Tab-separated table of C-alpha atoms in Angstrom:
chain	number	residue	atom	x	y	z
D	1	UNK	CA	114.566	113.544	74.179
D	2	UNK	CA	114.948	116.329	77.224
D	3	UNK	CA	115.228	119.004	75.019
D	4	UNK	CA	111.945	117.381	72.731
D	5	UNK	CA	109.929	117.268	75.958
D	6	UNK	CA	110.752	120.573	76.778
D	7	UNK	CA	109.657	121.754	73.233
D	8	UNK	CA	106.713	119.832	72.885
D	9	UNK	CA	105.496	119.666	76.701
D	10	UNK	CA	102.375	117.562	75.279
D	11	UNK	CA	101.377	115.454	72.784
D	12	UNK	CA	100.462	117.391	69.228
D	13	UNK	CA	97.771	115.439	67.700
D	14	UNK	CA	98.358	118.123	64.199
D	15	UNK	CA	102.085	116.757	63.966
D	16	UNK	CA	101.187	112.545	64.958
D	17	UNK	CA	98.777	113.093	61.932
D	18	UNK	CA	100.912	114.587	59.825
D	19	UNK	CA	103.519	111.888	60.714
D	20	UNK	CA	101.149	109.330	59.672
D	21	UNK	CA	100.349	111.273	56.242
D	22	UNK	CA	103.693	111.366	55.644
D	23	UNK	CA	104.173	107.740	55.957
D	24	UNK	CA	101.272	107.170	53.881
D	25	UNK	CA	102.262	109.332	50.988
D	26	UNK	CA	105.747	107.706	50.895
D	27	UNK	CA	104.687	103.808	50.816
D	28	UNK	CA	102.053	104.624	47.543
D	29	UNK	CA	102.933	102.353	44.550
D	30	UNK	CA	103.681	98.669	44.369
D	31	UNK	CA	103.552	97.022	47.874
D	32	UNK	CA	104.579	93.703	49.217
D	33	UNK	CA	102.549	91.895	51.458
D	34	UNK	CA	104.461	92.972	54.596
D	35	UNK	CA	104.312	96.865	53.289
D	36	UNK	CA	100.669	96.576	52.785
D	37	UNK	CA	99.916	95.163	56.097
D	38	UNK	CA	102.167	98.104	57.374
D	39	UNK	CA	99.827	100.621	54.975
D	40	UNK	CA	97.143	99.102	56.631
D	41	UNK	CA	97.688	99.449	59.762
D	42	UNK	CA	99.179	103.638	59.594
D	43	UNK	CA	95.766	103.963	58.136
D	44	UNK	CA	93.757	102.574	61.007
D	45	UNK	CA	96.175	104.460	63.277
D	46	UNK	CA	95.361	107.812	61.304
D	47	UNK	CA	91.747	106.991	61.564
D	48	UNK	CA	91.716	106.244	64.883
D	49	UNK	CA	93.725	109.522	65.402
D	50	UNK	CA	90.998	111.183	63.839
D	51	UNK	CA	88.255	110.237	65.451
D	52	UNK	CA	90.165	110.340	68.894
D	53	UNK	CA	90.535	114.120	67.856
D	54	UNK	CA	86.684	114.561	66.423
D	55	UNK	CA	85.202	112.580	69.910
D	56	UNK	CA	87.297	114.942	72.485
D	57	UNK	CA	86.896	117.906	70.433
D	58	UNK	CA	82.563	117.078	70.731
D	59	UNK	CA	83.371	117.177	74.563
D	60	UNK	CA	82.284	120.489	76.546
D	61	UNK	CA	85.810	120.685	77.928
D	62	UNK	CA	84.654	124.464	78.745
D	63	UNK	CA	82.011	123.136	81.108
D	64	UNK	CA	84.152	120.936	83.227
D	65	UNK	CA	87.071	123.598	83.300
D	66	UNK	CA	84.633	126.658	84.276
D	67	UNK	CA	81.749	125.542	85.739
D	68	UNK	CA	82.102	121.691	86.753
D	69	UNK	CA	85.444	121.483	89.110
D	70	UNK	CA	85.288	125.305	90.422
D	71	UNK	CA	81.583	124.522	91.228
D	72	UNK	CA	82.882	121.388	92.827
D	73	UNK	CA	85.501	122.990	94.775
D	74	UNK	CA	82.863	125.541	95.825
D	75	UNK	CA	80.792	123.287	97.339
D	76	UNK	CA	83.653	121.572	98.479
D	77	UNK	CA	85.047	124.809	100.581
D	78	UNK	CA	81.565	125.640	101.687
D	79	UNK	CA	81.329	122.106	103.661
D	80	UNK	CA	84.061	123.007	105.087
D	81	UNK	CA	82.894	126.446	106.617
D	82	UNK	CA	79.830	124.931	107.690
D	83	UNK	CA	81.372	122.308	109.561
D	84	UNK	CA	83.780	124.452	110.828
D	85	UNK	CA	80.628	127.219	112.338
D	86	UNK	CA	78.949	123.998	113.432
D	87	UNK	CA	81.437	122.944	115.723
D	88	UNK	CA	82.882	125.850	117.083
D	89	UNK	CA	79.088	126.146	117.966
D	90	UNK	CA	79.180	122.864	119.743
D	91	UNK	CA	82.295	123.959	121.243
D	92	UNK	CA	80.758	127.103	122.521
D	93	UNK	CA	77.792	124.833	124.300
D	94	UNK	CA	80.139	122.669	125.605
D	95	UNK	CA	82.135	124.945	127.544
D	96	UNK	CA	78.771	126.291	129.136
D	97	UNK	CA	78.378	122.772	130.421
D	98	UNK	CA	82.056	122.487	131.603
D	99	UNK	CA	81.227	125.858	133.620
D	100	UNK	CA	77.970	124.406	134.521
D	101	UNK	CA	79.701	121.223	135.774
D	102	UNK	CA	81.809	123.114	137.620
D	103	UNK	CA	79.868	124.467	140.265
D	104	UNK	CA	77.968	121.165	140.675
D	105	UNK	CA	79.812	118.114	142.534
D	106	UNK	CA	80.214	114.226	143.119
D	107	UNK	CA	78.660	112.047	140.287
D	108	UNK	CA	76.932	114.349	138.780
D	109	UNK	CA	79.997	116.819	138.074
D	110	UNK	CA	81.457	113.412	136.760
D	111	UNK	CA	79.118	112.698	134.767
D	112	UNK	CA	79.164	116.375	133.158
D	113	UNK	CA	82.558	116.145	132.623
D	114	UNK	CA	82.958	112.618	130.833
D	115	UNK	CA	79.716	113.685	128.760
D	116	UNK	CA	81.718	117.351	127.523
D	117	UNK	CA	85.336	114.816	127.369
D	118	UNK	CA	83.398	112.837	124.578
D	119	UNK	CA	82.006	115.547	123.010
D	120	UNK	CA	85.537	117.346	122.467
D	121	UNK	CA	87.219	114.403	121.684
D	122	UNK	CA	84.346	113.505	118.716
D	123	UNK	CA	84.651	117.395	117.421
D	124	UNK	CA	88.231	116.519	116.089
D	125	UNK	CA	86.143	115.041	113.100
D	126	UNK	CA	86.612	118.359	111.612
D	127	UNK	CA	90.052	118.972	111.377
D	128	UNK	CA	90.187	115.118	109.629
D	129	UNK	CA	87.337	115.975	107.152
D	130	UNK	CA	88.876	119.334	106.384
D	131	UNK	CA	91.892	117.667	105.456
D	132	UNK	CA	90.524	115.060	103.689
D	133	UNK	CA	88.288	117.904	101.427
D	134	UNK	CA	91.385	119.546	100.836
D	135	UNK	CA	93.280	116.643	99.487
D	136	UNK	CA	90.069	116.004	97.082
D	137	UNK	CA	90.216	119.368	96.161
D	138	UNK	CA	93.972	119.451	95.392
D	139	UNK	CA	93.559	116.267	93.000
D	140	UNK	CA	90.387	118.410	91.105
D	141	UNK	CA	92.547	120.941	90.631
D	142	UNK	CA	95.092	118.436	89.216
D	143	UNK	CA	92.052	117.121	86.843
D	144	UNK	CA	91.419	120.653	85.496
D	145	UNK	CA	95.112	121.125	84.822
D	146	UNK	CA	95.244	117.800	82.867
D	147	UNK	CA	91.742	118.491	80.670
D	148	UNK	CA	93.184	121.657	79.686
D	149	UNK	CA	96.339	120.320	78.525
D	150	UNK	CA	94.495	117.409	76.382
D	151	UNK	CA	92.089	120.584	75.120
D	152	UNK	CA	95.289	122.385	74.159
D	153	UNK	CA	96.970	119.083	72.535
D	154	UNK	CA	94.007	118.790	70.466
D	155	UNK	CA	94.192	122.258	68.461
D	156	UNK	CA	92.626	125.040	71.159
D	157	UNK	CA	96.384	125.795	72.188
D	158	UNK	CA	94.827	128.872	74.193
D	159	UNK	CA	94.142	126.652	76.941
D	160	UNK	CA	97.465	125.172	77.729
D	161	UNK	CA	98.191	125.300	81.541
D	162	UNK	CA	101.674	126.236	81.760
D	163	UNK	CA	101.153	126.670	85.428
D	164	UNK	CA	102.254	123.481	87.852
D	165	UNK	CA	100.502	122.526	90.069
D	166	UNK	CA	102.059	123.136	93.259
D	167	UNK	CA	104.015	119.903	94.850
D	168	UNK	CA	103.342	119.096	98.876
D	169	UNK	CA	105.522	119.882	100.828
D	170	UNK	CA	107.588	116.121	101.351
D	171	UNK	CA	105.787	113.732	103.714
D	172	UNK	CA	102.618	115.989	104.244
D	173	UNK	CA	100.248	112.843	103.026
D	174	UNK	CA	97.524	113.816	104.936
D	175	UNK	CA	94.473	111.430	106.343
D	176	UNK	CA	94.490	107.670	105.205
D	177	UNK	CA	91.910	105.437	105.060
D	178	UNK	CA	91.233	103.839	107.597
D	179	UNK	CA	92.473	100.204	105.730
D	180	UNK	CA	95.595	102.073	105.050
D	181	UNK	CA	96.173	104.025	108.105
D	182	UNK	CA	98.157	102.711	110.937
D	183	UNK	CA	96.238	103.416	114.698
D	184	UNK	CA	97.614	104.406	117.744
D	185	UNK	CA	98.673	100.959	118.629
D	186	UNK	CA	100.480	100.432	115.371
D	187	UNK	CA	102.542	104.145	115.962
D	188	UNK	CA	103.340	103.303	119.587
D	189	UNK	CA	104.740	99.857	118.295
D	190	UNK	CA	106.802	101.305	116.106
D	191	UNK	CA	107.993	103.609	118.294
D	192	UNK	CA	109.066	101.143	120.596
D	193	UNK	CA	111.191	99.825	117.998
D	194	UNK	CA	113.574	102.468	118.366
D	195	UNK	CA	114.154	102.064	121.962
I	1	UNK	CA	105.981	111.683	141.646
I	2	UNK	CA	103.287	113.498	140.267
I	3	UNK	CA	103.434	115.638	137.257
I	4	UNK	CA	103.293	119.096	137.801
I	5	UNK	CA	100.364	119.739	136.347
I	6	UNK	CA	100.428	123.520	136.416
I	7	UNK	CA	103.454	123.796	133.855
I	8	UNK	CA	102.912	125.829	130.842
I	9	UNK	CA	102.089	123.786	127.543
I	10	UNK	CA	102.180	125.656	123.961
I	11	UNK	CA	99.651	123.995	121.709
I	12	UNK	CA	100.582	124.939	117.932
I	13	UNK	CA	98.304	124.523	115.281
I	14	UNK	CA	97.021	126.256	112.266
I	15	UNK	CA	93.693	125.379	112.972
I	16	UNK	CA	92.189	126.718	115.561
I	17	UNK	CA	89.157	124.617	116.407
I	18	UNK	CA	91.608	122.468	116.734
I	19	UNK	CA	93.755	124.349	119.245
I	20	UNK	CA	90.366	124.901	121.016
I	21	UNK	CA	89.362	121.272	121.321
I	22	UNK	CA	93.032	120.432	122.545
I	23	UNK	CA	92.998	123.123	124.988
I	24	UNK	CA	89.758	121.599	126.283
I	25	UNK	CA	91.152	118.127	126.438
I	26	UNK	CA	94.352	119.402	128.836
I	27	UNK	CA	91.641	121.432	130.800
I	28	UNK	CA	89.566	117.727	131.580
I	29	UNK	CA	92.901	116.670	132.298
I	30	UNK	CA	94.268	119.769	134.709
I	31	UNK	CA	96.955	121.282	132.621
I	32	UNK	CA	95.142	124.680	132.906
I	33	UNK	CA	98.113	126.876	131.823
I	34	UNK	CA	97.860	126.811	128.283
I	35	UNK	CA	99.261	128.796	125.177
I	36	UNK	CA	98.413	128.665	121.778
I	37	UNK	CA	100.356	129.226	118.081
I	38	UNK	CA	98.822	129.219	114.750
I	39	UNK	CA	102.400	128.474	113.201
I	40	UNK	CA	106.030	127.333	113.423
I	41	UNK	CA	107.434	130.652	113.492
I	42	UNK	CA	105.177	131.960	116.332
I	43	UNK	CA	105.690	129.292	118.356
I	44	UNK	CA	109.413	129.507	117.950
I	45	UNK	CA	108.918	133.151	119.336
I	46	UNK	CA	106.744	131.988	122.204
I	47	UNK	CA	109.368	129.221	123.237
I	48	UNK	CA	111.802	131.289	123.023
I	49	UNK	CA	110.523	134.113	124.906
I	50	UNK	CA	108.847	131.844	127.312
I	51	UNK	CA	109.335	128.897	129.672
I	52	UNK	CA	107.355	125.709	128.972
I	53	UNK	CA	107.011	122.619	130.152
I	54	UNK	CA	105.859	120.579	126.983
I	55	UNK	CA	105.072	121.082	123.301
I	56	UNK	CA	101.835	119.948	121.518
I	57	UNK	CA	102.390	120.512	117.803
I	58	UNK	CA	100.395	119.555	115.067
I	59	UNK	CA	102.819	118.468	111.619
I	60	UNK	CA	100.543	119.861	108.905
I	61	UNK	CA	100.927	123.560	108.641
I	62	UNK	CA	102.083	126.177	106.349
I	63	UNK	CA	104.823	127.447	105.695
I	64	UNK	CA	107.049	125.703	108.448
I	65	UNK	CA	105.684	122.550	109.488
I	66	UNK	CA	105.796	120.790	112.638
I	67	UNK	CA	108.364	118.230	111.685
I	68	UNK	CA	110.362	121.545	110.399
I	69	UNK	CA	109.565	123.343	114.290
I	70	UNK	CA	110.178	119.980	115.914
I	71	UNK	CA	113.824	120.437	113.708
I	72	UNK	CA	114.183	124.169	114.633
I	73	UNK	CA	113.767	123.190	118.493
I	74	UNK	CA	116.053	120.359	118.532
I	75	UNK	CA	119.469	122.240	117.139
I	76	UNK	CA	118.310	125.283	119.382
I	77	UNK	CA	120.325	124.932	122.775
I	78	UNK	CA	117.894	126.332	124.784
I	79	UNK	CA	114.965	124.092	123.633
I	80	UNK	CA	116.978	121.653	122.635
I	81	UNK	CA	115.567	118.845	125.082
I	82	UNK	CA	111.905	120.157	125.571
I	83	UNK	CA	109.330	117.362	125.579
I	84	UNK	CA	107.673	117.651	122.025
I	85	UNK	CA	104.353	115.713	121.606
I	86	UNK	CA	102.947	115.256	117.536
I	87	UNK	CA	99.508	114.976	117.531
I	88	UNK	CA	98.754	114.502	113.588
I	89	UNK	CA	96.673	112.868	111.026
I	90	UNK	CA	99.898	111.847	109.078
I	91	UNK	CA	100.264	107.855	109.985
I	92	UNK	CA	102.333	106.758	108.014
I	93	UNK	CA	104.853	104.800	108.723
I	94	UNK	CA	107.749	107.440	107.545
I	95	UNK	CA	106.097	109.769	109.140
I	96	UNK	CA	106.315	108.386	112.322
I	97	UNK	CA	109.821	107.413	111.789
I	98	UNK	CA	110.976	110.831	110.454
I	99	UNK	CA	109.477	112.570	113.544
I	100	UNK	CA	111.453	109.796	115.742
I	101	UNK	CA	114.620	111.041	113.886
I	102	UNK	CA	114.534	114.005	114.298
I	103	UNK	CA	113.490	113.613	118.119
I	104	UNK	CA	109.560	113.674	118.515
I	105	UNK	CA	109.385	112.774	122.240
I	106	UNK	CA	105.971	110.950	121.211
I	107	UNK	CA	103.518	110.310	118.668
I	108	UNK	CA	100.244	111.095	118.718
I	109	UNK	CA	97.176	110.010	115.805
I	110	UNK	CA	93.767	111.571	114.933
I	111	UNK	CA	91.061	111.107	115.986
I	112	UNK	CA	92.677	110.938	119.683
I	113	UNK	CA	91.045	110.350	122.896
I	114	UNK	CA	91.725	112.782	126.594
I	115	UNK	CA	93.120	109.026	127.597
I	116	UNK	CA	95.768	108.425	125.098
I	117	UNK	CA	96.691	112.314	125.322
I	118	UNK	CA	97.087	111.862	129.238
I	119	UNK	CA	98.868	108.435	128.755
I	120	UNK	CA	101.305	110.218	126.518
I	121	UNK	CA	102.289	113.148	128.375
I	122	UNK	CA	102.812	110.883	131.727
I	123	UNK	CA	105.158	108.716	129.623
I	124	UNK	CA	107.029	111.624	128.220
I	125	UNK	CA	107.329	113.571	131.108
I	126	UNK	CA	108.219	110.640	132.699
I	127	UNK	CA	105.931	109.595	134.909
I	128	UNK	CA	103.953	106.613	133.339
């Protein structure tokens, strides 16, 4: 089965119908019940082959794989860099105001500095939404991997991704949602737990 | 005892708003003598060459990661029992306990606040 897998490293929709004709061509003649049932229902499996084949062959697999998902990706990357210019930008402002603050005193220095201590801690957004963008943009890349392997399976062989996608590094998941993640409190708890 | 607040703490991250925004953070706080690395290997270099007081290491970077530096530090018998803080998106659960095992002196999530950084660095220095 290894050494089939290896050979075939998809599905060949060509040799599953020519299976099924095969089949066919050998059960012709006088049929029992049973072996017309079983005619029946290699038919409807070569039919529905078929038209499996005919509806993704109609589909402008050439769009998604050049134009959709690098387009995607694009735009992907480019929210990125603007987030990125937009808060090293707030950064820059804020350590005016830290500067500022420092040559003021009392409250209002305070004040300054708990107003510039929010501001930093809210501009670690970034590095969460970058990583976030780069996991979606990983699993895109996954998708364009996969659609060119069906397009390949399905007769345009010149297509066939032979190159893997690259595996994570273990235990670099990245980001969870936030119904997945566990907080602070949840970390320091477990934590404990080895004390 | 106070913490002596003018120790030198590398920050190590490959992303540098980030390193900027934690530098800040330890600035509101008064740890003013601060160094920076973009990666495990430079940081290595850095602790090495230098003397520290604390490590603040991101985990995801490329190539070596922080769980990998974290690693590197702990079988190197200089650094070998440097405080080492994680501050990281990863939170999961075997994240947190791979980083214990291999001797994360704390654990820190994003999106993090100048309070729970502070908080942590008393308690690993010591001093909570």
């Amino acid at each position: 089965m290894a050494a089939a897998t290896a050979h075939y490293p998809v599905p060949q929709a060509d040799a599953i119908a020519d299976i099924v004709q095969c089949v066919l061509a050998t059960m012709r003649g006088t049929l029992t019940a049973t072996e017309a049932t079983l005619l029946a229902e290699v038919e409807e499996l070569g039919r529905t082959i078929a038209a499996a084949k005919a509806e993704i062959a109609a589909l402008k697999f050439d769009d998604i794989t050049a134009s959709h998902i690098p387009s995607a990706t694009d735009e992907l990357d480019a929210i990125v860099a603007h987030t990125a210019a937009a808060t090293d930008a707030i950064l820059e402002s804020c350590e005016t105001l830290d500067k500022v603050g420092a040559e003021v005193s009392g409250t209002t220095q305070r004040q300054l500095q708990d107003a510039t201590t929010r501001i930093y801690e809210a501009c670690s957004f970034q590095d969460i939404t970058g990583q976030r963008i780069t996991k979606v943009v990983a699993a895109l890349k996954a998708i364009d991997k996969k659609v060119t392997n069906i397009v390949a399976a399905f007769g345009d062989h010149s297509h066939y991704a032979s190159e893997v996608v690259p595996q994570q590094p273990e235990l670099l998941n990245g980001p969870q949602l936030p119904a997945c993640a566990m907080d602070q409190g949840d970390i320091d708890k477990l934590l404990a737990s080895f004390d | 005892m106070t913490i002596d607040k003018s120790m030198n703490v590398l920050i190590v991250d490959d992303y540098k708003t980030m390193l900027r925004i934690i530098r800040n953070l330890l600035k509101q706080i008064d740890f003013h003598n601060v160094e920076e690395a973009t990666d495990g290997a430079e940081a290595l270099n850095k602790l090495r060459a230098g003397s520290f007081g604390l490590v603040i290491s991101d985990w995801n970077m490329q190539p070596m990661t922080g769980l990998q530096l974290l690693q590197e530090v702990r079988v190197d018998s200089k650094l070998k029992s440097m405080p080492f803080i994680m501050i990281t998106a990863e939170s999961k659960a075997e994240n947190v306990i791979a980083a214990k095992q291999a001797g994360v002196s704390n654990y820190i999530v994003k999106p993090f606040n100048a309070e729970t950084l502070r908080e942590k660095i008393e308690k690993v220095l010591g001093h909570a």
